[in-house]
XYZ file of C-alpha atoms in Angstrom:
404
model
C 0.000 0.000 0.000
C 2.785 2.454 0.899
C 4.585 1.854 -2.421
C 2.384 4.609 -3.855
C 3.947 8.080 -3.629
C 0.517 9.657 -3.149
C -0.253 7.456 -0.149
C 3.163 8.137 1.387
C 2.794 11.890 0.884
C -0.693 11.963 2.432
C 0.387 9.744 5.337
C 3.576 11.664 6.199
C 1.963 15.069 5.648
C -0.840 14.251 8.061
C 1.585 12.947 10.701
C 3.753 16.076 10.498
C 0.717 18.341 10.765
C -0.497 16.293 13.737
C 2.830 16.699 15.550
C 2.309 20.449 15.771
C -1.413 20.300 16.458
C -0.984 17.820 19.302
C 1.314 20.123 21.250
C -0.571 23.292 20.351
C -4.091 22.108 21.169
C -3.254 20.916 24.665
C -0.954 23.853 25.421
C -3.300 26.604 24.280
C -6.211 25.547 26.526
C -3.879 25.374 29.516
C -2.343 28.718 28.531
C -5.795 30.336 28.472
C -6.461 28.864 31.934
C -3.121 30.204 33.203
C -3.935 33.683 31.899
C -7.459 33.801 33.339
C -7.850 31.032 35.987
C -11.461 30.926 34.899
C -13.388 27.888 33.590
C -15.541 30.233 31.503
C -12.557 31.267 29.373
C -11.374 27.696 28.894
C -14.913 26.948 27.741
C -14.825 29.973 25.437
C -11.471 28.868 23.990
C -12.800 25.361 23.394
C -15.943 26.759 21.761
C -13.834 29.068 19.566
C -12.029 26.053 18.133
C -15.168 23.968 17.706
C -17.715 26.457 16.366
C -16.200 26.813 12.858
C -16.376 23.041 12.476
C -20.157 23.198 12.835
C -20.146 25.161 9.549
C -18.264 22.429 7.720
C -21.343 21.296 5.740
C -21.147 24.547 3.750
C -17.707 23.653 2.391
C -18.278 20.050 1.282
C -19.856 20.917 -2.111
C -17.034 23.380 -2.806
C -14.299 20.892 -1.962
C -15.836 18.232 -4.215
C -15.356 20.563 -7.198
C -11.816 21.630 -6.275
C -8.416 19.997 -6.675
C -8.219 18.300 -3.284
C -4.428 18.151 -3.244
C -4.280 21.934 -3.664
C -6.909 22.411 -0.966
C -4.610 20.569 1.459
C -1.587 22.580 0.324
C -3.192 26.028 0.568
C -4.955 25.277 3.869
C -1.683 24.205 5.488
C 0.252 27.212 4.169
C -2.365 29.685 5.375
C -2.348 27.997 8.795
C 1.440 28.429 8.835
C 1.097 32.195 8.270
C -1.651 32.551 10.878
C 0.267 30.606 13.506
C 3.280 32.909 13.078
C 1.137 35.863 14.187
C 1.044 34.695 17.828
C 4.792 34.328 18.540
C 5.407 37.567 16.636
C 2.802 39.292 18.811
C 4.446 37.935 21.965
C 7.897 38.997 20.701
C 6.704 42.558 20.143
C 5.031 42.708 23.557
C 1.428 42.106 22.486
C 0.346 39.070 24.487
C -3.439 38.946 24.279
C -6.017 36.233 24.843
C -8.134 37.870 22.131
C -5.358 37.513 19.541
C -5.065 33.832 20.475
C -8.818 33.278 20.215
C -8.962 35.062 16.842
C -6.124 32.981 15.372
C -7.621 29.775 16.814
C -10.925 30.613 15.127
C -9.367 31.172 11.689
C -7.171 28.075 11.888
C -10.165 25.980 12.889
C -12.064 27.374 9.904
C -9.244 26.318 7.567
C -9.230 22.859 9.120
C -12.730 22.393 7.662
C -11.192 22.448 4.198
C -8.205 20.350 5.195
C -10.105 17.633 7.062
C -12.826 17.189 4.447
C -10.278 17.106 1.610
C -8.240 14.454 3.456
C -11.265 12.178 3.877
C -12.413 12.684 0.276
C -8.967 12.076 -1.182
C -8.562 8.603 0.348
C -10.963 6.771 -2.043
C -9.125 8.329 -4.992
C -5.740 6.876 -4.048
C -6.557 3.776 -1.951
C -8.588 0.731 -2.976
C -11.760 -0.078 -1.040
C -10.334 -3.165 0.689
C -7.310 -1.199 1.992
C -9.093 1.825 3.439
C -9.776 0.296 6.852
C -6.087 -0.567 7.187
C -5.004 2.933 6.089
C -7.377 4.575 8.593
C -6.052 2.319 11.337
C -2.429 3.072 10.373
C -2.931 6.818 10.110
C -4.913 6.989 13.341
C -2.331 4.871 15.169
C 0.503 7.007 13.794
C -1.274 10.193 14.806
C -1.911 8.847 18.287
C 1.775 7.904 18.667
C 2.777 11.411 17.612
C 0.125 12.725 20.011
C 1.668 10.802 22.892
C 5.175 12.048 22.153
C 4.118 15.686 21.813
C 1.934 15.622 24.902
C 4.701 13.919 26.850
C 6.898 16.871 25.874
C 4.162 19.205 27.108
C 3.664 17.303 30.381
C 7.393 17.270 31.166
C 8.129 20.859 30.141
C 4.945 22.826 30.860
C 6.611 24.739 33.670
C 9.493 26.090 31.586
C 8.756 25.890 27.864
C 7.726 29.192 26.301
C 4.337 29.355 24.635
C 5.923 31.229 21.713
C 8.182 28.206 21.138
C 5.131 25.964 20.871
C 3.509 28.254 18.320
C 6.713 28.522 16.265
C 7.030 24.738 16.236
C 3.403 24.369 15.172
C 3.854 26.908 12.364
C 6.893 25.000 11.102
C 4.948 21.707 11.036
C 2.195 23.336 8.953
C 4.833 24.467 6.468
C 6.439 21.008 6.281
C 3.042 19.321 5.830
C 2.327 21.718 2.950
C 5.545 20.549 1.276
C 4.406 16.915 1.377
C 0.868 17.707 0.226
C 2.329 19.625 -2.734
C 3.672 16.318 -4.126
C 0.221 14.693 -4.435
C -0.362 13.946 -8.116
C -3.133 12.726 -10.428
C -5.962 14.080 -8.270
C -7.999 16.308 -10.535
C -10.731 18.777 -9.726
C -14.160 17.581 -10.801
C -15.459 20.970 -11.970
C -15.051 22.110 -15.582
C -14.902 25.728 -16.759
C -18.537 25.541 -17.868
C -19.593 24.234 -14.477
C -17.638 26.971 -12.717
C -19.643 29.605 -14.633
C -22.799 28.378 -12.900
C -21.348 27.915 -9.427
C -24.189 29.237 -7.273
C -27.018 27.102 -8.751
C -24.692 24.084 -8.828
C -23.609 24.751 -5.247
C -27.193 24.876 -3.978
C -28.078 21.692 -5.824
C -25.072 19.719 -4.588
C -25.580 20.937 -1.016
C -29.232 19.878 -1.158
C -28.290 16.489 -2.613
C -25.812 15.894 0.213
C -28.353 16.873 2.882
C -31.042 14.610 1.375
C -28.582 11.698 1.267
C -27.544 12.281 4.883
C -31.082 12.456 6.274
C -32.568 9.568 4.237
C -29.932 6.869 4.779
C -28.487 4.962 7.710
C -25.796 7.639 8.044
C -28.243 9.834 9.970
C -29.510 7.210 12.393
C -25.940 6.085 13.055
C -24.733 9.610 13.813
C -27.717 10.909 15.806
C -26.659 9.755 19.306
C -23.190 11.245 18.833
C -24.790 14.702 18.744
C -25.802 14.419 22.404
C -22.557 12.678 23.287
C -20.508 15.484 21.724
C -22.346 18.024 23.855
C -20.947 16.136 26.846
C -17.466 15.874 25.299
C -17.429 19.629 24.731
C -18.006 20.029 28.456
C -15.118 17.662 29.182
C -12.611 19.593 27.056
C -13.508 22.816 28.836
C -13.450 21.229 32.298
C -10.294 19.137 32.030
C -7.759 21.886 32.923
C -9.847 22.877 35.960
C -10.419 19.229 36.937
C -6.703 18.433 36.668
C -5.722 21.557 38.608
C -8.115 20.609 41.406
C -6.795 17.040 41.614
C -3.095 17.593 41.078
C -2.058 20.696 39.141
C -0.527 21.357 35.742
C 1.524 18.153 35.739
C -1.606 16.031 36.109
C -3.268 17.836 33.188
C -0.474 16.729 30.886
C -0.609 13.184 32.291
C -4.381 12.928 31.774
C -4.025 14.118 28.174
C -1.338 11.482 27.561
C -3.517 8.791 29.188
C -6.433 9.634 26.904
C -4.143 9.555 23.880
C -2.636 6.186 24.860
C -6.155 4.769 25.170
C -7.096 6.137 21.744
C -3.932 4.679 20.246
C -4.620 1.258 21.733
C -8.157 1.334 20.356
C -6.865 2.311 16.898
C -4.401 -0.591 16.927
C -6.985 -3.131 18.070
C -9.926 -2.014 15.912
C -9.149 -4.456 13.075
C -9.810 -7.279 15.554
C -13.442 -6.216 16.015
C -14.414 -5.122 12.482
C -15.674 -8.635 11.725
C -18.472 -8.222 14.304
C -21.856 -6.526 13.625
C -21.593 -2.742 13.835
C -24.857 -2.471 15.781
C -23.527 -4.760 18.519
C -20.195 -2.914 18.684
C -21.924 0.441 19.062
C -23.692 -0.857 22.169
C -20.767 -2.576 23.867
C -17.974 -0.082 23.107
C -19.589 3.128 24.433
C -20.949 1.308 27.494
C -17.450 0.092 28.379
C -16.099 3.620 27.895
C -18.790 5.010 30.170
C -18.033 2.505 32.951
C -14.290 3.169 32.879
C -14.791 6.953 32.658
C -17.125 7.109 35.688
C -14.733 4.938 37.672
C -11.828 7.247 36.824
C -13.719 10.222 38.289
C -14.881 8.355 41.391
C -11.593 6.816 42.567
C -9.545 9.068 44.885
C -6.146 7.840 43.681
C -4.720 9.873 40.793
C -2.787 6.820 39.591
C -5.892 4.640 39.278
C -7.944 7.565 37.983
C -5.447 8.052 35.152
C -5.397 4.317 34.402
C -9.205 4.050 34.153
C -9.415 7.198 32.016
C -6.923 5.660 29.599
C -8.973 2.442 29.490
C -12.116 4.478 28.740
C -10.552 5.737 25.522
C -9.688 2.271 24.149
C -13.252 1.495 22.985
C -13.697 5.190 22.133
C -10.719 4.987 19.757
C -12.262 1.944 18.112
C -15.567 3.778 17.610
C -13.845 6.659 15.805
C -12.136 4.352 13.284
C -15.347 2.366 12.743
C -17.291 5.537 11.911
C -14.666 6.862 9.443
C -14.298 3.483 7.720
C -18.085 3.144 7.557
C -18.286 6.446 5.671
C -15.438 5.733 3.252
C -16.746 2.238 2.522
C -20.502 2.745 2.346
C -21.000 6.298 1.037
C -20.883 6.956 -2.720
C -17.524 8.458 -3.718
C -19.057 11.451 -5.467
C -20.970 12.315 -2.272
C -18.269 11.582 0.280
C -16.926 15.126 0.735
C -20.440 16.542 1.136
C -21.670 13.836 3.494
C -18.532 13.818 5.662
C -18.646 17.625 5.977
C -22.333 17.469 6.983
C -21.552 14.812 9.579
C -18.687 16.931 10.893
C -21.024 19.898 11.249
C -23.786 17.909 12.933
C -21.500 16.107 15.380
C -19.433 19.150 16.296
C -22.325 21.635 16.512
C -23.193 20.600 20.069
C -19.617 20.795 21.366
C -19.239 24.615 21.574
C -22.520 24.800 23.477
C -21.356 22.044 25.820
C -18.046 23.836 26.394
C -19.715 27.160 27.220
C -22.333 25.584 29.508
C -19.711 23.420 31.205
C -17.508 26.442 31.887
C -20.480 28.490 33.130
C -22.002 25.864 35.450
C -18.775 24.573 37.002
C -18.633 27.303 39.685
C -22.232 26.418 40.620
C -22.113 22.596 40.752
C -18.396 21.880 41.058
C -16.025 20.406 38.511
C -16.367 16.791 39.722
C -20.162 16.796 39.342
C -19.861 18.318 35.882
C -17.333 15.634 34.878
C -19.833 12.945 35.927
C -22.487 14.646 33.795
C -20.151 14.815 30.803
C -19.421 11.077 30.983
C -23.134 10.364 30.416
C -22.695 11.057 26.697
C -21.214 7.596 26.232
C -24.098 5.953 28.067
C -26.546 7.779 25.774
C -24.887 6.217 22.704
C -25.219 2.700 24.125
C -28.856 3.211 25.163
C -29.765 4.647 21.767
C -28.433 1.600 19.964
C -30.219 -0.742 22.382
C -33.578 1.011 21.885
C -33.368 1.666 18.128
C -33.810 -1.594 16.207
C -32.655 -0.071 12.899
C -29.191 0.583 14.237
C -29.087 -2.281 16.719
C -29.329 -4.748 13.832
C -26.648 -3.162 11.640
C -24.381 -5.921 10.222
C -20.605 -5.882 9.877
C -19.177 -2.961 7.921
C -18.677 -4.659 4.573
C -22.307 -5.821 4.482
C -24.013 -2.497 5.234
C -26.352 -1.049 2.586
C -26.971 2.679 2.872
C -30.553 2.724 1.728
C -33.453 1.350 3.731
């Protein structure tokens, strides 16, 4: 599979981009907390990153008509320029939470183009029977990079400069752009004649994607994740406060690493469970995650709490790969960019609201109570699949038909 230059370029480019993102995403939320010591602002920062992703459905029809390799290249290069603005601002004495939030918002907006293009490009360069393996490899590689970068953060949070983190992240965006520039043979689907009628064509393709999403099994499979993501948005906002209450900045880095290790383990083991019915997996996996997550909050020992939190993300990591592979295998190729962008928007739309509410209610109910509430998202997924016969009876991935 990796004999293809296109596959190698996509794989390496994504890993390099991930190496910067992994350090930046965990550091910036903690940095906002350090500047403000207020759960509301960590919630606002989390919402700032997530809100643009809820608009992703608007970009799917555009990306389908564009040269996807160039979309990746330009998105990465623009992110490189934006990321440079923060260390330059710090260097010239302008250290502002509002500058950080503004840059985070724009970078997250660009990630809509990048993420959708990456998903849509896979069927063009990888055969159907290899896509599950590629998703497992890329997810595992990203999780390994995640662990290394977050280990750097956990061990150096007290002395590493935030401007160094941003400079490193900017450099990784630039290097990823270099690899994406070597993608070849991936043509845009729009002709000059089609481009002259962009607005009518855009409306029609957007409508077609929405109809497909709401009239197939994609919708019923994704519905419970909407509520779950509301809870996960709360978790992202609460985690710095939760870690600070239990053990300080060092524990925050350790918890992030534990979650990443669990995700990595799930990504590595997912091929072992793909032979089982998807409906059954989507009951068992989220229920196991819920049990481990609640236990991690309840136990007083930070060692055992970290261990159980890591275990909670093993089945969660499996669920993520199953959903991506389901889309790339079952959805028509010419609709994949539109459908995946709609799913992104639907699933992420509840997360900014969860982050804001979590940050607002924490002073009222306490961070531990709010963490228990956030863990309920996983239980909701399991209960939904138990109650809903249409999704409970879903067969293994390769046997799923999209239409009723």
